[in-house]
């Protein structure tokens, strides 16, 4: 009988020790399964309106910085550039004419004082200034037309992955309206959402361990890069009929809010590809 009691107490002591050890580990090194892979998403937005005449990439394709993504019909912008160049030449010719007339009037006044009135000389000088301003305007219009023509070539601003491409040759795109997403391949990080009560003494540069749901056999390492300074308010936000939304809650329970913690990963294992939105578990090593 005594032997059975001793064995039972021994087992209970081991279980209590394991539970205490796990609890101590959890409180010292907070852990969450509420983590996600994040990345900077660049919205590829054309600067001009027109029809796509050439599509150089496919959906989910990897692209390099400076690579051509697609081309907007340049014909109308080429025509605008030709018109602007013609206007510039015309403005230059008018400036030359105004200078010649002013030069002739000044020389005539020198040879025959009083042959040209003061008003005429002033008007000729004003004509030169007006022609110079018109020439500057024409040059600016040429630069604008050249820019618009260049903007028909949509170029990748960074290395990354094209995602959610639904446009094809013949599709009409509108200036300043996003067309496709480009995920910056150099910007991946992990964002873990921890209870505010777990973040005591957590600070930037604390070590972190990350496990992806898709690759649960790989333990990734990193460090805390930053801790969020704010989250969105739920209670008090405007709802239907401009009335505040107030969620019901238990009076004797205070639910801890979750704060985002940004984790910068170290070297990734060869062959492992991060994808924005993947689920991750995160553990922070405080000490």
mmCIF file of C-alpha atoms in Angstrom:
data_model
loop_
_atom_site.group_PDB
_atom_site.id
_atom_site.type_symbol
_atom_site.label_atom_id
_atom_site.label_comp_id
_atom_site.label_asym_id
_atom_site.label_seq_id
_atom_site.Cartn_x
_atom_site.Cartn_y
_atom_site.Cartn_z
ATOM 1 C CA UNK A 1 0.000 0.000 0.000
ATOM 2 C CA UNK A 2 2.755 2.421 0.974
ATOM 3 C CA UNK A 3 4.584 1.519 -2.216
ATOM 4 C CA UNK A 4 1.555 2.420 -4.363
ATOM 5 C CA UNK A 5 1.123 5.739 -2.569
ATOM 6 C CA UNK A 6 4.803 6.523 -3.030
ATOM 7 C CA UNK A 7 4.652 5.759 -6.746
ATOM 8 C CA UNK A 8 1.511 7.884 -7.130
ATOM 9 C CA UNK A 9 3.082 10.816 -5.287
ATOM 10 C CA UNK A 10 6.211 10.448 -7.389
ATOM 11 C CA UNK A 11 4.206 10.569 -10.623
ATOM 12 C CA UNK A 12 2.215 13.563 -9.378
ATOM 13 C CA UNK A 13 5.458 15.345 -8.440
ATOM 14 C CA UNK A 14 6.929 14.725 -11.908
ATOM 15 C CA UNK A 15 3.733 15.961 -13.572
ATOM 16 C CA UNK A 16 3.685 19.067 -11.386
ATOM 17 C CA UNK A 17 7.344 19.692 -12.186
ATOM 18 C CA UNK A 18 6.707 19.399 -15.934
ATOM 19 C CA UNK A 19 3.663 21.687 -15.720
ATOM 20 C CA UNK A 20 5.616 24.271 -13.721
ATOM 21 C CA UNK A 21 8.533 24.062 -16.142
ATOM 22 C CA UNK A 22 6.254 24.561 -19.136
ATOM 23 C CA UNK A 23 4.445 27.438 -17.432
ATOM 24 C CA UNK A 24 7.750 29.062 -16.506
ATOM 25 C CA UNK A 25 8.997 28.654 -20.076
ATOM 26 C CA UNK A 26 5.786 30.129 -21.478
ATOM 27 C CA UNK A 27 5.817 33.141 -19.177
ATOM 28 C CA UNK A 28 9.523 33.782 -19.750
ATOM 29 C CA UNK A 29 9.356 33.142 -23.499
ATOM 30 C CA UNK A 30 5.936 34.178 -24.879
ATOM 31 C CA UNK A 31 4.555 32.129 -27.729
ATOM 32 C CA UNK A 32 1.688 32.566 -30.155
ATOM 33 C CA UNK A 33 0.178 30.619 -33.013
ATOM 34 C CA UNK A 34 -1.387 33.827 -34.330
ATOM 35 C CA UNK A 35 1.386 34.847 -36.700
ATOM 36 C CA UNK A 36 1.561 35.639 -40.398
ATOM 37 C CA UNK A 37 4.138 36.123 -43.108
ATOM 38 C CA UNK A 38 4.003 39.698 -44.350
ATOM 39 C CA UNK A 39 5.690 41.583 -47.184
ATOM 40 C CA UNK A 40 5.551 44.984 -48.806
ATOM 41 C CA UNK A 41 3.078 44.945 -51.677
ATOM 42 C CA UNK A 42 3.657 47.488 -54.441
ATOM 43 C CA UNK A 43 0.606 48.430 -56.453
ATOM 44 C CA UNK A 44 1.710 48.724 -60.060
ATOM 45 C CA UNK A 45 -0.116 51.841 -61.233
ATOM 46 C CA UNK A 46 0.172 53.234 -64.782
ATOM 47 C CA UNK A 47 0.736 56.981 -65.119
ATOM 48 C CA UNK A 48 -1.146 57.209 -68.441
ATOM 49 C CA UNK A 49 -4.412 55.886 -69.848
ATOM 50 C CA UNK A 50 -4.597 53.512 -72.781
ATOM 51 C CA UNK A 51 -4.935 49.999 -74.114
ATOM 52 C CA UNK A 52 -2.427 47.288 -73.308
ATOM 53 C CA UNK A 53 -0.711 46.253 -76.547
ATOM 54 C CA UNK A 54 1.950 43.988 -75.071
ATOM 55 C CA UNK A 55 1.981 41.839 -71.934
ATOM 56 C CA UNK A 56 5.490 40.722 -70.985
ATOM 57 C CA UNK A 57 4.767 38.779 -67.759
ATOM 58 C CA UNK A 58 2.437 36.099 -66.483
ATOM 59 C CA UNK A 59 0.576 35.817 -63.214
ATOM 60 C CA UNK A 60 2.763 34.672 -60.270
ATOM 61 C CA UNK A 61 5.938 35.245 -62.285
ATOM 62 C CA UNK A 62 9.191 36.360 -60.682
ATOM 63 C CA UNK A 63 10.473 39.641 -62.126
ATOM 64 C CA UNK A 64 13.643 41.684 -61.766
ATOM 65 C CA UNK A 65 13.960 45.399 -61.108
ATOM 66 C CA UNK A 66 13.746 47.296 -64.382
ATOM 67 C CA UNK A 67 12.035 44.439 -66.249
ATOM 68 C CA UNK A 68 9.236 45.392 -68.650
ATOM 69 C CA UNK A 69 5.843 44.283 -67.330
ATOM 70 C CA UNK A 70 3.490 45.528 -70.033
ATOM 71 C CA UNK A 71 3.184 48.232 -72.687
ATOM 72 C CA UNK A 72 0.355 50.717 -73.172
ATOM 73 C CA UNK A 73 -0.477 51.819 -76.728
ATOM 74 C CA UNK A 74 2.067 54.619 -77.371
ATOM 75 C CA UNK A 75 0.624 55.963 -80.643
ATOM 76 C CA UNK A 76 -1.378 58.838 -79.171
ATOM 77 C CA UNK A 77 1.531 59.851 -76.934
ATOM 78 C CA UNK A 78 3.973 59.688 -79.836
ATOM 79 C CA UNK A 79 1.653 62.017 -81.758
ATOM 80 C CA UNK A 80 1.504 64.393 -78.789
ATOM 81 C CA UNK A 81 5.295 64.420 -78.641
ATOM 82 C CA UNK A 82 5.508 65.276 -82.355
ATOM 83 C CA UNK A 83 3.073 68.150 -81.848
ATOM 84 C CA UNK A 84 5.063 69.416 -78.863
ATOM 85 C CA UNK A 85 8.322 69.318 -80.838
ATOM 86 C CA UNK A 86 6.674 71.265 -83.669
ATOM 87 C CA UNK A 87 5.381 73.856 -81.191
ATOM 88 C CA UNK A 88 8.878 74.188 -79.735
ATOM 89 C CA UNK A 89 10.377 74.845 -83.166
ATOM 90 C CA UNK A 90 7.662 77.391 -83.884
ATOM 91 C CA UNK A 91 8.319 79.159 -80.575
ATOM 92 C CA UNK A 92 12.062 79.197 -81.294
ATOM 93 C CA UNK A 93 11.406 80.752 -84.708
ATOM 94 C CA UNK A 94 9.181 83.445 -83.214
ATOM 95 C CA UNK A 95 11.842 84.254 -80.632
ATOM 96 C CA UNK A 96 14.441 84.597 -83.391
ATOM 97 C CA UNK A 97 12.101 86.881 -85.313
ATOM 98 C CA UNK A 98 11.472 89.067 -82.256
ATOM 99 C CA UNK A 99 15.194 89.411 -81.582
ATOM 100 C CA UNK A 100 15.880 90.333 -85.228
ATOM 101 C CA UNK A 101 13.216 93.033 -85.176
ATOM 102 C CA UNK A 102 14.560 94.420 -81.909
ATOM 103 C CA UNK A 103 18.133 94.364 -83.242
ATOM 104 C CA UNK A 104 17.065 96.181 -86.444
ATOM 105 C CA UNK A 105 15.167 98.843 -84.476
ATOM 106 C CA UNK A 106 18.089 99.482 -82.105
ATOM 107 C CA UNK A 107 20.559 99.857 -85.008
ATOM 108 C CA UNK A 108 18.165 102.159 -86.826
ATOM 109 C CA UNK A 109 17.837 104.292 -83.714
ATOM 110 C CA UNK A 110 21.622 104.486 -83.424
ATOM 111 C CA UNK A 111 21.997 105.587 -87.064
ATOM 112 C CA UNK A 112 19.057 107.981 -86.994
ATOM 113 C CA UNK A 113 18.237 109.158 -83.465
ATOM 114 C CA UNK A 114 14.509 109.584 -83.027
ATOM 115 C CA UNK A 115 13.610 107.214 -85.858
ATOM 116 C CA UNK A 116 12.104 104.764 -83.348
ATOM 117 C CA UNK A 117 9.859 105.862 -80.531
ATOM 118 C CA UNK A 118 10.499 104.747 -76.932
ATOM 119 C CA UNK A 119 7.180 102.877 -76.978
ATOM 120 C CA UNK A 120 8.173 100.900 -80.057
ATOM 121 C CA UNK A 121 11.508 99.880 -78.530
ATOM 122 C CA UNK A 122 9.776 98.817 -75.294
ATOM 123 C CA UNK A 123 7.190 96.804 -77.225
ATOM 124 C CA UNK A 124 9.922 95.039 -79.173
ATOM 125 C CA UNK A 125 11.692 94.146 -75.920
ATOM 126 C CA UNK A 126 8.416 92.882 -74.463
ATOM 127 C CA UNK A 127 7.909 90.777 -77.581
ATOM 128 C CA UNK A 128 11.286 89.112 -76.970
ATOM 129 C CA UNK A 129 10.398 88.327 -73.361
ATOM 130 C CA UNK A 130 7.025 86.919 -74.436
ATOM 131 C CA UNK A 131 8.675 84.776 -77.101
ATOM 132 C CA UNK A 132 11.234 83.492 -74.562
ATOM 133 C CA UNK A 133 8.418 82.534 -72.181
ATOM 134 C CA UNK A 134 6.557 80.775 -74.994
ATOM 135 C CA UNK A 135 9.719 78.853 -75.859
ATOM 136 C CA UNK A 136 10.137 77.731 -72.247
ATOM 137 C CA UNK A 137 6.503 76.608 -72.214
ATOM 138 C CA UNK A 138 6.998 74.681 -75.469
ATOM 139 C CA UNK A 139 10.097 72.965 -74.053
ATOM 140 C CA UNK A 140 8.149 71.972 -70.940
ATOM 141 C CA UNK A 141 5.406 70.537 -73.139
ATOM 142 C CA UNK A 142 8.029 68.486 -75.004
ATOM 143 C CA UNK A 143 9.380 67.143 -71.701
ATOM 144 C CA UNK A 144 5.859 66.286 -70.569
ATOM 145 C CA UNK A 145 5.132 64.492 -73.828
ATOM 146 C CA UNK A 146 8.399 62.541 -73.557
ATOM 147 C CA UNK A 147 7.520 61.517 -70.003
ATOM 148 C CA UNK A 148 4.054 60.363 -71.046
ATOM 149 C CA UNK A 149 5.588 58.340 -73.860
ATOM 150 C CA UNK A 150 8.051 56.757 -71.425
ATOM 151 C CA UNK A 151 5.175 56.000 -69.034
ATOM 152 C CA UNK A 152 3.631 53.695 -71.639
ATOM 153 C CA UNK A 153 6.389 51.238 -70.687
ATOM 154 C CA UNK A 154 5.455 49.836 -67.259
ATOM 155 C CA UNK A 155 8.640 48.729 -65.488
ATOM 156 C CA UNK A 156 9.099 46.657 -62.317
ATOM 157 C CA UNK A 157 10.343 48.983 -59.551
ATOM 158 C CA UNK A 158 11.996 46.152 -57.592
ATOM 159 C CA UNK A 159 12.666 42.419 -57.586
ATOM 160 C CA UNK A 160 9.540 40.502 -56.663
ATOM 161 C CA UNK A 161 6.570 38.405 -57.627
ATOM 162 C CA UNK A 162 3.640 39.444 -59.815
ATOM 163 C CA UNK A 163 0.380 38.491 -58.109
ATOM 164 C CA UNK A 164 -3.292 38.627 -59.096
ATOM 165 C CA UNK A 165 -2.699 39.642 -62.708
ATOM 166 C CA UNK A 166 -6.057 39.658 -64.489
ATOM 167 C CA UNK A 167 -5.276 42.048 -67.376
ATOM 168 C CA UNK A 168 -4.468 40.876 -70.894
ATOM 169 C CA UNK A 169 -3.570 42.407 -74.254
ATOM 170 C CA UNK A 170 -6.455 44.637 -75.251
ATOM 171 C CA UNK A 171 -7.431 45.561 -71.699
ATOM 172 C CA UNK A 172 -7.930 49.256 -71.023
ATOM 173 C CA UNK A 173 -6.013 50.746 -68.106
ATOM 174 C CA UNK A 174 -6.684 54.121 -66.525
ATOM 175 C CA UNK A 175 -4.022 56.480 -65.206
ATOM 176 C CA UNK A 176 -3.429 56.340 -61.444
ATOM 177 C CA UNK A 177 -5.571 53.200 -61.029
ATOM 178 C CA UNK A 178 -3.671 50.108 -59.760
ATOM 179 C CA UNK A 179 -3.461 47.222 -62.197
ATOM 180 C CA UNK A 180 -1.521 44.437 -60.455
ATOM 181 C CA UNK A 181 0.326 43.715 -57.211
ATOM 182 C CA UNK A 182 4.082 43.200 -56.995
ATOM 183 C CA UNK A 183 5.348 41.558 -53.798
ATOM 184 C CA UNK A 184 8.832 42.824 -52.902
ATOM 185 C CA UNK A 185 10.908 39.677 -52.448
ATOM 186 C CA UNK A 186 13.403 41.419 -50.158
ATOM 187 C CA UNK A 187 10.796 42.657 -47.675
ATOM 188 C CA UNK A 188 9.379 39.493 -46.066
ATOM 189 C CA UNK A 189 8.923 39.511 -42.312
ATOM 190 C CA UNK A 190 6.852 37.711 -39.692
ATOM 191 C CA UNK A 191 4.176 39.493 -37.707
ATOM 192 C CA UNK A 192 3.098 37.799 -34.505
ATOM 193 C CA UNK A 193 0.130 38.974 -32.448
ATOM 194 C CA UNK A 194 0.837 38.588 -28.721
ATOM 195 C CA UNK A 195 -1.365 39.277 -25.741
ATOM 196 C CA UNK A 196 -0.366 42.537 -24.119
ATOM 197 C CA UNK A 197 0.245 40.667 -20.865
ATOM 198 C CA UNK A 198 2.937 38.571 -22.590
ATOM 199 C CA UNK A 199 5.020 41.509 -23.757
ATOM 200 C CA UNK A 200 6.531 42.548 -20.438
ATOM 201 C CA UNK A 201 10.288 42.968 -20.891
ATOM 202 C CA UNK A 202 10.063 42.115 -24.615
ATOM 203 C CA UNK A 203 12.303 44.492 -26.533
ATOM 204 C CA UNK A 204 13.823 44.898 -30.005
ATOM 205 C CA UNK A 205 16.686 42.503 -30.784
ATOM 206 C CA UNK A 206 15.237 39.729 -28.580
ATOM 207 C CA UNK A 207 15.751 36.404 -30.324
ATOM 208 C CA UNK A 208 12.746 34.710 -31.916
ATOM 209 C CA UNK A 209 11.866 31.274 -33.239
ATOM 210 C CA UNK A 210 9.360 30.881 -36.057
ATOM 211 C CA UNK A 211 7.603 27.798 -37.383
ATOM 212 C CA UNK A 212 5.537 27.984 -40.552
ATOM 213 C CA UNK A 213 2.387 25.897 -40.791
ATOM 214 C CA UNK A 214 3.367 24.935 -44.338
ATOM 215 C CA UNK A 215 6.905 23.928 -43.264
ATOM 216 C CA UNK A 216 6.445 22.791 -39.659
ATOM 217 C CA UNK A 217 9.629 20.727 -39.753
ATOM 218 C CA UNK A 218 11.791 23.838 -40.254
ATOM 219 C CA UNK A 219 12.655 26.071 -37.289
ATOM 220 C CA UNK A 220 13.395 29.582 -38.525
ATOM 221 C CA UNK A 221 15.333 32.052 -36.414
ATOM 222 C CA UNK A 222 15.104 35.805 -36.227
ATOM 223 C CA UNK A 223 14.863 38.722 -33.869
ATOM 224 C CA UNK A 224 12.287 41.244 -32.731
ATOM 225 C CA UNK A 225 12.532 44.272 -35.013
ATOM 226 C CA UNK A 226 9.761 46.378 -33.498
ATOM 227 C CA UNK A 227 6.582 46.284 -31.401
ATOM 228 C CA UNK A 228 3.395 47.973 -32.566
ATOM 229 C CA UNK A 229 2.434 51.220 -30.876
ATOM 230 C CA UNK A 230 -1.294 51.004 -31.505
ATOM 231 C CA UNK A 231 -4.221 48.879 -32.635
ATOM 232 C CA UNK A 232 -7.651 49.796 -33.960
ATOM 233 C CA UNK A 233 -10.430 50.587 -31.502
ATOM 234 C CA UNK A 234 -13.488 48.322 -31.646
ATOM 235 C CA UNK A 235 -15.839 49.741 -29.019
ATOM 236 C CA UNK A 236 -17.128 53.186 -29.894
ATOM 237 C CA UNK A 237 -16.600 52.955 -33.660
ATOM 238 C CA UNK A 238 -19.507 54.195 -35.758
ATOM 239 C CA UNK A 239 -22.067 51.601 -36.778
ATOM 240 C CA UNK A 240 -25.537 51.663 -38.353
ATOM 241 C CA UNK A 241 -27.526 54.923 -38.070
ATOM 242 C CA UNK A 242 -24.330 56.653 -36.861
ATOM 243 C CA UNK A 243 -24.623 54.868 -33.502
ATOM 244 C CA UNK A 244 -21.510 53.568 -31.701
ATOM 245 C CA UNK A 245 -20.657 49.872 -31.850
ATOM 246 C CA UNK A 246 -20.235 48.411 -28.359
ATOM 247 C CA UNK A 247 -19.342 44.736 -27.970
ATOM 248 C CA UNK A 248 -20.837 42.868 -24.986
ATOM 249 C CA UNK A 249 -18.281 41.716 -22.415
ATOM 250 C CA UNK A 250 -18.167 39.922 -19.067
ATOM 251 C CA UNK A 251 -17.771 42.283 -16.159
ATOM 252 C CA UNK A 252 -15.438 39.960 -14.231
ATOM 253 C CA UNK A 253 -13.150 39.153 -17.177
ATOM 254 C CA UNK A 254 -10.756 41.608 -18.772
ATOM 255 C CA UNK A 255 -9.637 40.335 -22.142
ATOM 256 C CA UNK A 256 -6.065 41.150 -23.089
ATOM 257 C CA UNK A 257 -5.624 42.924 -26.413
ATOM 258 C CA UNK A 258 -3.222 41.552 -29.000
ATOM 259 C CA UNK A 259 -0.279 43.677 -30.060
ATOM 260 C CA UNK A 260 1.603 43.092 -33.338
ATOM 261 C CA UNK A 261 5.294 42.255 -33.028
ATOM 262 C CA UNK A 262 7.471 42.450 -36.140
ATOM 263 C CA UNK A 263 10.058 39.683 -36.490
ATOM 264 C CA UNK A 264 12.986 39.992 -38.877
ATOM 265 C CA UNK A 265 14.133 36.587 -40.083
ATOM 266 C CA UNK A 266 17.712 35.466 -40.404
ATOM 267 C CA UNK A 267 19.021 33.331 -43.254
ATOM 268 C CA UNK A 268 16.297 31.127 -44.732
ATOM 269 C CA UNK A 269 16.900 27.452 -45.499
ATOM 270 C CA UNK A 270 17.674 26.748 -49.136
ATOM 271 C CA UNK A 271 14.552 26.029 -51.140
ATOM 272 C CA UNK A 272 12.123 27.573 -48.664
ATOM 273 C CA UNK A 273 9.960 30.242 -50.286
ATOM 274 C CA UNK A 274 8.006 32.657 -48.100
ATOM 275 C CA UNK A 275 4.579 33.712 -49.293
ATOM 276 C CA UNK A 276 2.627 36.647 -47.908
ATOM 277 C CA UNK A 277 -0.263 35.529 -45.727
ATOM 278 C CA UNK A 278 1.194 32.173 -44.632
ATOM 279 C CA UNK A 279 0.406 31.119 -41.067
ATOM 280 C CA UNK A 280 3.238 31.035 -38.537
ATOM 281 C CA UNK A 281 3.870 30.296 -34.853
ATOM 282 C CA UNK A 282 6.240 32.652 -33.072
ATOM 283 C CA UNK A 283 8.218 32.261 -29.858
ATOM 284 C CA UNK A 284 10.231 35.106 -28.341
ATOM 285 C CA UNK A 285 13.317 34.328 -26.275
ATOM 286 C CA UNK A 286 13.548 37.192 -23.766
ATOM 287 C CA UNK A 287 16.609 35.962 -21.878
#
